Amino acid sequence: MCETIGFSDWCILRQLWWGHRIPAYFVAVTDGKIFIVFQVYLHAMIRDAHGRKMSKSLGNVIDPLDVIRGVTLAELNHQLTAGNLDAKELAIAQASQVSDYPKLRRGYQPLALLTSYIPLCTSNQGIVECGTDALRFALLAYTSQGRDISLDVLRVQDYRFFCNKIWQAVRFTLMQLGSEYKARPFADYWLSLSEAVGIPINPYTCLFNIPPRFMISGSTICVTSTWNLLSQQSHQYPFNVEQVEADVAFAVNVIRKVRSLRPDYELTNKTKTDVVYASVGSEDDHRCLTLLIPLTETLASSNKVEVLLHSTVTPESIPSGCAHVTILSRCSVDIGLQGIINVERELVKLVGKKEKNEALVAELLQQEGRPDYEEKVPLPVRVANTEKKEALLVEMKSIEAAIAAFSG
């Protein structure tokens, strides 16, 4: 938000400043190859609470600075009288302000999980002081509804209370945890856990520092203040830990692969496997997955997860009857299915699937072997056939590994 003081008039209807000023660059492009602007985002049009376009003749103009700092009804009326409205329009505008900003009762707003209170509002008519965080948050929330924003200052006030609750909840939680509380450092950096597994995981883990990062674009002051209160953080927000992000990406991939095998063997969410063996080639990957054993056990629906190094794996390390999958040549996973599935039936299914894939590959090879294949078959179709053949060959290797595991 910025004031219009010092700006020369260019259009009387454009003297309201909603949002930030746009940085303008004067660039001479001669060859057309370099252009610094690739995307332009247009904010929704802001109207009054009744959906009408803000107009000086209607007297329904809402100055963003008034929402941030607060303003009394008397001051709003003075803004009308300082304009160029005639007596009839002035009376209508003043009556509209009285109805839009009624005298609010004096009271208190209870906070969730707290015994403290904050003032709900003052007894004066007008716009209560909401602050920049609440206004930004309200505009973001309104934008999801469509191209027009019917701005209700009472809703902005509600978001002020919401931001205050975030602040108070952080302080209350830290007070209850005490100075000896130690968070799980690696799990706290898990940014995409719900997306990785595709299911709600609220019963299993609570990520204390994720909501502030989610809200940073809308409530900058609230978020940066509460973030700095977190006792486990020695750095200021924002931060970037590339190694942790790489470890999380690898761990997410492993968990996805483990979960993707379950439907192949008709395992329900309630069916737990006895053990999952994860074999990795490096000490770093071993450390990464070892730190996440408790979470992997939960998300993979397994009673136990063992992380092994390729150099230490022997034929006796992994028993027969395991489903096998390889992940990016960095990790191989074996899921113990002994006593859970019918091995003979699974072998029949795997053999049938392998024969089906072999027939499809043979058909594709036959098509590629035709003399006029390059001339008559369009390039996109040839590319699609090649990709399909490669995918079938990869799947066949996995099927052969599974057959060998069940047969052993």
Short mmCIF file of N, CA and C in Angstrom, two decimals, residues 6-157:
data_model
loop_
_atom_site.label_atom_id
_atom_site.label_comp_id
_atom_site.label_asym_id
_atom_site.label_seq_id
_atom_site.Cartn_x
_atom_site.Cartn_y
_atom_site.Cartn_z
N GLY A 6 2.62 13.36 -3.70
CA GLY A 6 3.80 13.50 -4.53
C GLY A 6 3.65 12.97 -5.94
N PHE A 7 2.51 12.35 -6.26
CA PHE A 7 2.29 11.84 -7.60
C PHE A 7 1.46 12.85 -8.40
N SER A 8 1.83 13.08 -9.62
CA SER A 8 1.07 14.01 -10.45
C SER A 8 -0.18 13.33 -10.96
N ASP A 9 -1.24 14.13 -11.13
CA ASP A 9 -2.52 13.59 -11.59
C ASP A 9 -2.39 13.07 -13.02
N TRP A 10 -2.95 11.90 -13.22
CA TRP A 10 -3.00 11.37 -14.58
C TRP A 10 -4.39 10.87 -14.93
N CYS A 11 -5.17 10.54 -13.91
CA CYS A 11 -6.58 10.21 -14.13
C CYS A 11 -7.25 10.25 -12.77
N ILE A 12 -8.29 11.02 -12.65
CA ILE A 12 -8.92 11.20 -11.34
C ILE A 12 -9.49 9.91 -10.80
N LEU A 13 -9.82 8.97 -11.68
CA LEU A 13 -10.40 7.71 -11.23
C LEU A 13 -9.33 6.71 -10.81
N ARG A 14 -8.06 7.04 -10.96
CA ARG A 14 -6.99 6.09 -10.67
C ARG A 14 -6.20 6.50 -9.43
N GLN A 15 -6.75 7.40 -8.61
CA GLN A 15 -5.99 7.88 -7.47
C GLN A 15 -6.10 6.98 -6.24
N LEU A 16 -6.83 5.88 -6.35
CA LEU A 16 -6.85 4.87 -5.29
C LEU A 16 -5.73 3.86 -5.56
N TRP A 17 -4.95 3.57 -4.53
CA TRP A 17 -3.80 2.69 -4.70
C TRP A 17 -4.05 1.38 -3.96
N TRP A 18 -4.66 0.43 -4.64
CA TRP A 18 -4.85 -0.90 -4.07
C TRP A 18 -3.69 -1.77 -4.52
N GLY A 19 -2.96 -2.30 -3.56
CA GLY A 19 -1.83 -3.17 -3.89
C GLY A 19 -0.54 -2.38 -4.03
N HIS A 20 0.49 -3.05 -4.43
CA HIS A 20 1.81 -2.43 -4.54
C HIS A 20 1.97 -1.77 -5.90
N ARG A 21 2.86 -0.80 -5.95
CA ARG A 21 3.19 -0.19 -7.23
C ARG A 21 3.91 -1.20 -8.12
N ILE A 22 3.68 -1.08 -9.40
CA ILE A 22 4.29 -2.00 -10.36
C ILE A 22 5.62 -1.42 -10.83
N PRO A 23 6.72 -2.15 -10.68
CA PRO A 23 7.99 -1.65 -11.21
C PRO A 23 7.97 -1.66 -12.73
N ALA A 24 8.21 -0.51 -13.35
CA ALA A 24 8.17 -0.39 -14.81
C ALA A 24 9.58 -0.24 -15.34
N TYR A 25 9.88 -0.96 -16.40
CA TYR A 25 11.21 -0.91 -17.01
C TYR A 25 11.06 -0.49 -18.48
N PHE A 26 11.90 0.42 -18.89
CA PHE A 26 11.91 0.86 -20.28
C PHE A 26 13.05 0.12 -20.98
N VAL A 27 12.68 -0.80 -21.87
CA VAL A 27 13.66 -1.64 -22.54
C VAL A 27 13.45 -1.53 -24.04
N ALA A 28 14.52 -1.33 -24.76
CA ALA A 28 14.46 -1.30 -26.22
C ALA A 28 14.88 -2.66 -26.74
N VAL A 29 13.95 -3.38 -27.36
CA VAL A 29 14.21 -4.71 -27.90
C VAL A 29 14.26 -4.60 -29.42
N THR A 30 15.39 -4.93 -29.99
CA THR A 30 15.56 -4.78 -31.44
C THR A 30 15.40 -6.10 -32.19
N ASP A 31 15.85 -7.19 -31.57
CA ASP A 31 15.80 -8.47 -32.28
C ASP A 31 14.62 -9.34 -31.86
N GLY A 32 13.92 -8.94 -30.81
CA GLY A 32 12.77 -9.71 -30.36
C GLY A 32 13.09 -10.98 -29.63
N LYS A 33 14.36 -11.23 -29.33
CA LYS A 33 14.75 -12.47 -28.67
C LYS A 33 14.74 -12.37 -27.15
N ILE A 34 14.93 -11.16 -26.65
CA ILE A 34 15.01 -10.97 -25.20
C ILE A 34 13.80 -10.18 -24.74
N PHE A 35 13.06 -10.76 -23.83
CA PHE A 35 11.90 -10.07 -23.27
C PHE A 35 11.78 -10.47 -21.81
N ILE A 36 11.86 -9.51 -20.90
CA ILE A 36 11.98 -9.85 -19.49
C ILE A 36 10.64 -10.17 -18.84
N VAL A 37 9.52 -9.81 -19.48
CA VAL A 37 8.20 -10.05 -18.88
C VAL A 37 7.58 -11.25 -19.56
N PHE A 38 7.37 -12.31 -18.80
CA PHE A 38 6.80 -13.53 -19.36
C PHE A 38 5.38 -13.77 -18.86
N GLN A 39 5.06 -13.31 -17.67
CA GLN A 39 3.72 -13.49 -17.12
C GLN A 39 3.27 -12.21 -16.45
N VAL A 40 2.01 -11.87 -16.66
CA VAL A 40 1.41 -10.69 -16.02
C VAL A 40 0.20 -11.16 -15.24
N TYR A 41 0.16 -10.88 -13.95
CA TYR A 41 -0.95 -11.29 -13.09
C TYR A 41 -1.82 -10.07 -12.79
N LEU A 42 -3.11 -10.20 -13.05
CA LEU A 42 -4.06 -9.13 -12.80
C LEU A 42 -4.89 -9.48 -11.57
N HIS A 43 -4.94 -8.57 -10.62
CA HIS A 43 -5.72 -8.79 -9.40
C HIS A 43 -7.19 -8.58 -9.70
N ALA A 44 -8.04 -9.23 -8.91
CA ALA A 44 -9.48 -9.06 -9.07
C ALA A 44 -9.88 -7.62 -8.77
N MET A 45 -10.98 -7.16 -9.39
CA MET A 45 -11.48 -5.81 -9.13
C MET A 45 -12.10 -5.75 -7.74
N ILE A 46 -11.74 -4.74 -6.99
CA ILE A 46 -12.23 -4.58 -5.62
C ILE A 46 -13.44 -3.66 -5.64
N ARG A 47 -14.58 -4.17 -5.15
CA ARG A 47 -15.82 -3.41 -5.07
C ARG A 47 -16.20 -3.24 -3.61
N ASP A 48 -17.31 -2.55 -3.36
CA ASP A 48 -17.76 -2.40 -1.98
C ASP A 48 -18.47 -3.67 -1.53
N ALA A 49 -18.95 -3.68 -0.31
CA ALA A 49 -19.55 -4.90 0.25
C ALA A 49 -20.80 -5.33 -0.50
N HIS A 50 -21.44 -4.41 -1.24
CA HIS A 50 -22.66 -4.73 -1.98
C HIS A 50 -22.38 -5.10 -3.43
N GLY A 51 -21.10 -5.17 -3.80
CA GLY A 51 -20.75 -5.54 -5.16
C GLY A 51 -20.73 -4.38 -6.13
N ARG A 52 -20.88 -3.16 -5.64
CA ARG A 52 -20.88 -1.99 -6.52
C ARG A 52 -19.45 -1.50 -6.74
N LYS A 53 -19.20 -0.96 -7.93
CA LYS A 53 -17.90 -0.38 -8.21
C LYS A 53 -17.69 0.85 -7.33
N MET A 54 -16.50 0.96 -6.76
CA MET A 54 -16.22 2.12 -5.91
C MET A 54 -16.25 3.39 -6.74
N SER A 55 -17.02 4.35 -6.27
CA SER A 55 -17.21 5.59 -7.01
C SER A 55 -17.31 6.75 -6.04
N LYS A 56 -16.69 7.87 -6.39
CA LYS A 56 -16.78 9.05 -5.53
C LYS A 56 -18.20 9.59 -5.49
N SER A 57 -18.96 9.42 -6.56
CA SER A 57 -20.33 9.91 -6.57
C SER A 57 -21.23 9.10 -5.65
N LEU A 58 -20.90 7.82 -5.44
CA LEU A 58 -21.67 6.99 -4.51
C LEU A 58 -21.17 7.13 -3.08
N GLY A 59 -19.97 7.62 -2.93
CA GLY A 59 -19.40 7.75 -1.59
C GLY A 59 -19.06 6.43 -0.95
N ASN A 60 -18.83 5.40 -1.76
CA ASN A 60 -18.55 4.06 -1.22
C ASN A 60 -17.08 3.67 -1.36
N VAL A 61 -16.22 4.67 -1.52
CA VAL A 61 -14.80 4.40 -1.69
C VAL A 61 -14.19 3.95 -0.36
N ILE A 62 -13.42 2.87 -0.39
CA ILE A 62 -12.72 2.37 0.79
C ILE A 62 -11.23 2.54 0.56
N ASP A 63 -10.61 3.39 1.33
CA ASP A 63 -9.17 3.60 1.24
C ASP A 63 -8.46 2.46 1.97
N PRO A 64 -7.53 1.76 1.32
CA PRO A 64 -6.84 0.65 2.01
C PRO A 64 -6.12 1.10 3.27
N LEU A 65 -5.64 2.35 3.29
CA LEU A 65 -4.97 2.85 4.49
C LEU A 65 -5.95 2.98 5.65
N ASP A 66 -7.22 3.26 5.35
CA ASP A 66 -8.23 3.32 6.41
C ASP A 66 -8.48 1.94 7.01
N VAL A 67 -8.42 0.91 6.16
CA VAL A 67 -8.60 -0.46 6.67
C VAL A 67 -7.40 -0.86 7.52
N ILE A 68 -6.22 -0.45 7.12
CA ILE A 68 -5.01 -0.81 7.85
C ILE A 68 -4.94 -0.09 9.19
N ARG A 69 -5.20 1.22 9.18
CA ARG A 69 -5.00 2.04 10.38
C ARG A 69 -6.26 2.23 11.20
N GLY A 70 -7.43 2.01 10.58
CA GLY A 70 -8.69 2.27 11.26
C GLY A 70 -9.13 3.71 11.07
N VAL A 71 -10.44 3.91 11.05
CA VAL A 71 -10.99 5.25 10.85
C VAL A 71 -12.38 5.30 11.46
N THR A 72 -12.75 6.43 12.05
CA THR A 72 -14.06 6.57 12.67
C THR A 72 -15.08 6.99 11.62
N LEU A 73 -16.36 6.85 11.97
CA LEU A 73 -17.42 7.25 11.05
C LEU A 73 -17.38 8.75 10.80
N ALA A 74 -17.03 9.52 11.83
CA ALA A 74 -16.94 10.97 11.65
C ALA A 74 -15.88 11.33 10.62
N GLU A 75 -14.76 10.62 10.65
CA GLU A 75 -13.70 10.89 9.68
C GLU A 75 -14.13 10.48 8.28
N LEU A 76 -14.88 9.38 8.19
CA LEU A 76 -15.40 8.96 6.88
C LEU A 76 -16.36 10.00 6.33
N ASN A 77 -17.22 10.54 7.20
CA ASN A 77 -18.15 11.58 6.77
C ASN A 77 -17.40 12.83 6.32
N HIS A 78 -16.33 13.14 7.02
CA HIS A 78 -15.54 14.32 6.64
C HIS A 78 -14.92 14.14 5.26
N GLN A 79 -14.52 12.91 4.95
CA GLN A 79 -13.97 12.66 3.62
C GLN A 79 -15.01 12.92 2.54
N LEU A 80 -16.28 12.63 2.85
CA LEU A 80 -17.34 12.88 1.88
C LEU A 80 -17.57 14.37 1.69
N THR A 81 -17.62 15.09 2.81
CA THR A 81 -17.89 16.53 2.71
C THR A 81 -16.74 17.27 2.05
N ALA A 82 -15.54 16.70 2.10
CA ALA A 82 -14.40 17.35 1.46
C ALA A 82 -14.39 17.12 -0.05
N GLY A 83 -15.29 16.27 -0.53
CA GLY A 83 -15.36 16.01 -1.95
C GLY A 83 -16.25 16.98 -2.68
N ASN A 84 -16.69 16.58 -3.86
CA ASN A 84 -17.50 17.46 -4.70
C ASN A 84 -18.92 16.94 -4.87
N LEU A 85 -19.46 16.21 -3.89
CA LEU A 85 -20.82 15.69 -3.96
C LEU A 85 -21.81 16.80 -3.70
N ASP A 86 -22.95 16.76 -4.40
CA ASP A 86 -24.00 17.72 -4.09
C ASP A 86 -24.75 17.25 -2.85
N ALA A 87 -25.67 18.05 -2.37
CA ALA A 87 -26.34 17.77 -1.10
C ALA A 87 -27.10 16.45 -1.13
N LYS A 88 -27.77 16.15 -2.24
CA LYS A 88 -28.56 14.92 -2.33
C LYS A 88 -27.65 13.69 -2.32
N GLU A 89 -26.60 13.73 -3.13
CA GLU A 89 -25.67 12.60 -3.17
C GLU A 89 -24.95 12.44 -1.84
N LEU A 90 -24.64 13.56 -1.17
CA LEU A 90 -23.96 13.51 0.11
C LEU A 90 -24.82 12.82 1.16
N ALA A 91 -26.12 13.13 1.17
CA ALA A 91 -27.02 12.52 2.14
C ALA A 91 -27.12 11.01 1.91
N ILE A 92 -27.20 10.61 0.64
CA ILE A 92 -27.28 9.18 0.32
C ILE A 92 -26.00 8.47 0.73
N ALA A 93 -24.85 9.08 0.46
CA ALA A 93 -23.57 8.47 0.79
C ALA A 93 -23.39 8.34 2.30
N GLN A 94 -23.81 9.37 3.06
CA GLN A 94 -23.68 9.32 4.51
C GLN A 94 -24.59 8.25 5.10
N ALA A 95 -25.80 8.12 4.56
CA ALA A 95 -26.70 7.07 5.03
C ALA A 95 -26.13 5.69 4.73
N SER A 96 -25.47 5.56 3.58
CA SER A 96 -24.85 4.28 3.23
C SER A 96 -23.72 3.94 4.18
N GLN A 97 -22.93 4.94 4.57
CA GLN A 97 -21.84 4.70 5.52
C GLN A 97 -22.37 4.27 6.88
N VAL A 98 -23.48 4.85 7.31
CA VAL A 98 -24.06 4.48 8.60
C VAL A 98 -24.50 3.02 8.58
N SER A 99 -25.07 2.58 7.46
CA SER A 99 -25.53 1.18 7.38
C SER A 99 -24.37 0.21 7.19
N ASP A 100 -23.33 0.64 6.46
CA ASP A 100 -22.19 -0.24 6.21
C ASP A 100 -21.27 -0.37 7.42
N TYR A 101 -21.20 0.68 8.24
CA TYR A 101 -20.33 0.66 9.41
C TYR A 101 -21.15 0.98 10.65
N PRO A 102 -22.00 0.04 11.09
CA PRO A 102 -22.87 0.29 12.24
C PRO A 102 -22.08 0.35 13.53
N LYS A 103 -22.74 0.81 14.58
CA LYS A 103 -22.11 0.86 15.89
C LYS A 103 -21.98 -0.56 16.42
N LEU A 104 -20.77 -1.01 16.58
CA LEU A 104 -20.52 -2.38 16.98
C LEU A 104 -20.48 -2.50 18.49
N ARG A 105 -21.00 -3.60 18.98
CA ARG A 105 -21.04 -3.80 20.43
C ARG A 105 -19.62 -3.99 20.96
N ARG A 106 -19.42 -3.61 22.20
CA ARG A 106 -18.12 -3.82 22.83
C ARG A 106 -18.08 -5.24 23.38
N GLY A 107 -17.04 -5.98 23.07
CA GLY A 107 -16.97 -7.35 23.56
C GLY A 107 -15.58 -7.90 23.43
N TYR A 108 -15.48 -9.23 23.57
CA TYR A 108 -14.17 -9.89 23.52
C TYR A 108 -14.27 -11.13 22.66
N GLN A 109 -13.17 -11.45 22.05
CA GLN A 109 -13.08 -12.61 21.17
C GLN A 109 -12.23 -13.67 21.85
N PRO A 110 -12.82 -14.82 22.24
CA PRO A 110 -12.02 -15.88 22.87
C PRO A 110 -11.11 -16.53 21.85
N LEU A 111 -9.95 -16.94 22.29
CA LEU A 111 -8.99 -17.60 21.41
C LEU A 111 -8.99 -19.09 21.67
N ALA A 112 -8.84 -19.85 20.59
CA ALA A 112 -8.80 -21.30 20.72
C ALA A 112 -7.62 -21.71 21.58
N LEU A 113 -7.88 -22.62 22.51
CA LEU A 113 -6.86 -23.21 23.38
C LEU A 113 -6.28 -22.22 24.38
N LEU A 114 -6.87 -21.04 24.50
CA LEU A 114 -6.29 -20.03 25.36
C LEU A 114 -7.30 -19.54 26.38
N THR A 115 -6.79 -18.96 27.44
CA THR A 115 -7.66 -18.34 28.44
C THR A 115 -7.62 -16.83 28.33
N SER A 116 -6.76 -16.30 27.44
CA SER A 116 -6.67 -14.85 27.28
C SER A 116 -7.67 -14.38 26.23
N TYR A 117 -7.89 -13.09 26.18
CA TYR A 117 -8.85 -12.50 25.27
C TYR A 117 -8.24 -11.27 24.61
N ILE A 118 -8.80 -10.93 23.44
CA ILE A 118 -8.41 -9.69 22.80
C ILE A 118 -9.68 -8.89 22.53
N PRO A 119 -9.63 -7.57 22.49
CA PRO A 119 -10.82 -6.78 22.24
C PRO A 119 -11.42 -7.11 20.89
N LEU A 120 -12.73 -7.31 20.85
CA LEU A 120 -13.40 -7.60 19.59
C LEU A 120 -13.47 -6.35 18.73
N CYS A 121 -13.80 -5.23 19.31
CA CYS A 121 -13.88 -3.98 18.57
C CYS A 121 -14.13 -2.86 19.56
N THR A 122 -14.11 -1.65 19.06
CA THR A 122 -14.48 -0.52 19.89
C THR A 122 -15.96 -0.22 19.70
N SER A 123 -16.47 0.69 20.50
CA SER A 123 -17.88 1.03 20.42
C SER A 123 -18.14 2.11 19.39
N ASN A 124 -17.09 2.66 18.77
CA ASN A 124 -17.26 3.70 17.78
C ASN A 124 -17.64 3.10 16.44
N GLN A 125 -18.46 3.87 15.68
CA GLN A 125 -18.74 3.46 14.32
C GLN A 125 -17.54 3.75 13.44
N GLY A 126 -17.43 2.99 12.35
CA GLY A 126 -16.33 3.19 11.43
C GLY A 126 -15.65 1.88 11.09
N ILE A 127 -14.40 1.96 10.72
CA ILE A 127 -13.61 0.78 10.35
C ILE A 127 -12.58 0.54 11.43
N VAL A 128 -12.60 -0.65 12.01
CA VAL A 128 -11.65 -0.98 13.06
C VAL A 128 -10.26 -1.16 12.45
N GLU A 129 -9.22 -0.89 13.21
CA GLU A 129 -7.85 -1.08 12.73
C GLU A 129 -7.59 -2.56 12.50
N CYS A 130 -7.24 -2.93 11.26
CA CYS A 130 -7.05 -4.34 10.91
C CYS A 130 -5.58 -4.69 10.65
N GLY A 131 -4.78 -3.75 10.20
CA GLY A 131 -3.39 -4.04 9.93
C GLY A 131 -3.16 -4.60 8.53
N THR A 132 -1.90 -4.64 8.13
CA THR A 132 -1.57 -5.07 6.78
C THR A 132 -1.73 -6.58 6.59
N ASP A 133 -1.40 -7.37 7.59
CA ASP A 133 -1.51 -8.83 7.46
C ASP A 133 -2.94 -9.24 7.18
N ALA A 134 -3.88 -8.71 7.96
CA ALA A 134 -5.28 -9.07 7.79
C ALA A 134 -5.80 -8.65 6.42
N LEU A 135 -5.40 -7.47 5.96
CA LEU A 135 -5.86 -7.00 4.65
C LEU A 135 -5.31 -7.88 3.54
N ARG A 136 -4.02 -8.20 3.59
CA ARG A 136 -3.44 -9.09 2.56
C ARG A 136 -4.13 -10.45 2.58
N PHE A 137 -4.32 -10.99 3.77
CA PHE A 137 -4.94 -12.31 3.88
C PHE A 137 -6.35 -12.29 3.32
N ALA A 138 -7.11 -11.23 3.62
CA ALA A 138 -8.48 -11.13 3.11
C ALA A 138 -8.50 -11.06 1.59
N LEU A 139 -7.60 -10.28 1.00
CA LEU A 139 -7.57 -10.16 -0.46
C LEU A 139 -7.23 -11.50 -1.10
N LEU A 140 -6.31 -12.25 -0.51
CA LEU A 140 -5.98 -13.57 -1.04
C LEU A 140 -7.18 -14.51 -0.93
N ALA A 141 -7.87 -14.47 0.20
CA ALA A 141 -9.03 -15.34 0.38
C ALA A 141 -10.16 -14.97 -0.57
N TYR A 142 -10.38 -13.69 -0.78
CA TYR A 142 -11.43 -13.24 -1.70
C TYR A 142 -11.13 -13.65 -3.14
N THR A 143 -9.86 -13.63 -3.52
CA THR A 143 -9.49 -13.87 -4.91
C THR A 143 -9.93 -15.25 -5.39
N SER A 144 -10.00 -16.21 -4.50
CA SER A 144 -10.38 -17.57 -4.89
C SER A 144 -11.84 -17.66 -5.31
N GLN A 145 -12.64 -16.64 -5.03
CA GLN A 145 -14.08 -16.70 -5.32
C GLN A 145 -14.42 -16.22 -6.72
N GLY A 146 -13.54 -15.49 -7.37
CA GLY A 146 -13.85 -15.00 -8.70
C GLY A 146 -13.07 -13.76 -9.04
N ARG A 147 -13.52 -13.07 -10.08
CA ARG A 147 -12.79 -11.91 -10.58
C ARG A 147 -13.14 -10.62 -9.84
N ASP A 148 -14.23 -10.62 -9.09
CA ASP A 148 -14.64 -9.43 -8.35
C ASP A 148 -14.55 -9.70 -6.85
N ILE A 149 -14.10 -8.70 -6.10
CA ILE A 149 -14.01 -8.79 -4.65
C ILE A 149 -15.00 -7.80 -4.05
N SER A 150 -16.02 -8.30 -3.38
CA SER A 150 -16.95 -7.45 -2.65
C SER A 150 -16.41 -7.29 -1.24
N LEU A 151 -15.60 -6.27 -1.04
CA LEU A 151 -14.82 -6.13 0.19
C LEU A 151 -15.71 -5.73 1.36
N ASP A 152 -15.77 -6.60 2.35
CA ASP A 152 -16.49 -6.34 3.59
C ASP A 152 -15.45 -6.17 4.69
N VAL A 153 -15.40 -4.99 5.30
CA VAL A 153 -14.36 -4.73 6.29
C VAL A 153 -14.52 -5.62 7.51
N LEU A 154 -15.74 -6.10 7.78
CA LEU A 154 -15.93 -7.01 8.91
C LEU A 154 -15.23 -8.34 8.66
N ARG A 155 -15.19 -8.76 7.39
CA ARG A 155 -14.46 -9.99 7.07
C ARG A 155 -12.96 -9.77 7.22
N VAL A 156 -12.48 -8.61 6.83
CA VAL A 156 -11.07 -8.30 7.05
C VAL A 156 -10.76 -8.34 8.54
N GLN A 157 -11.69 -7.84 9.34
CA GLN A 157 -11.50 -7.86 10.79
C GLN A 157 -11.43 -9.29 11.30
#
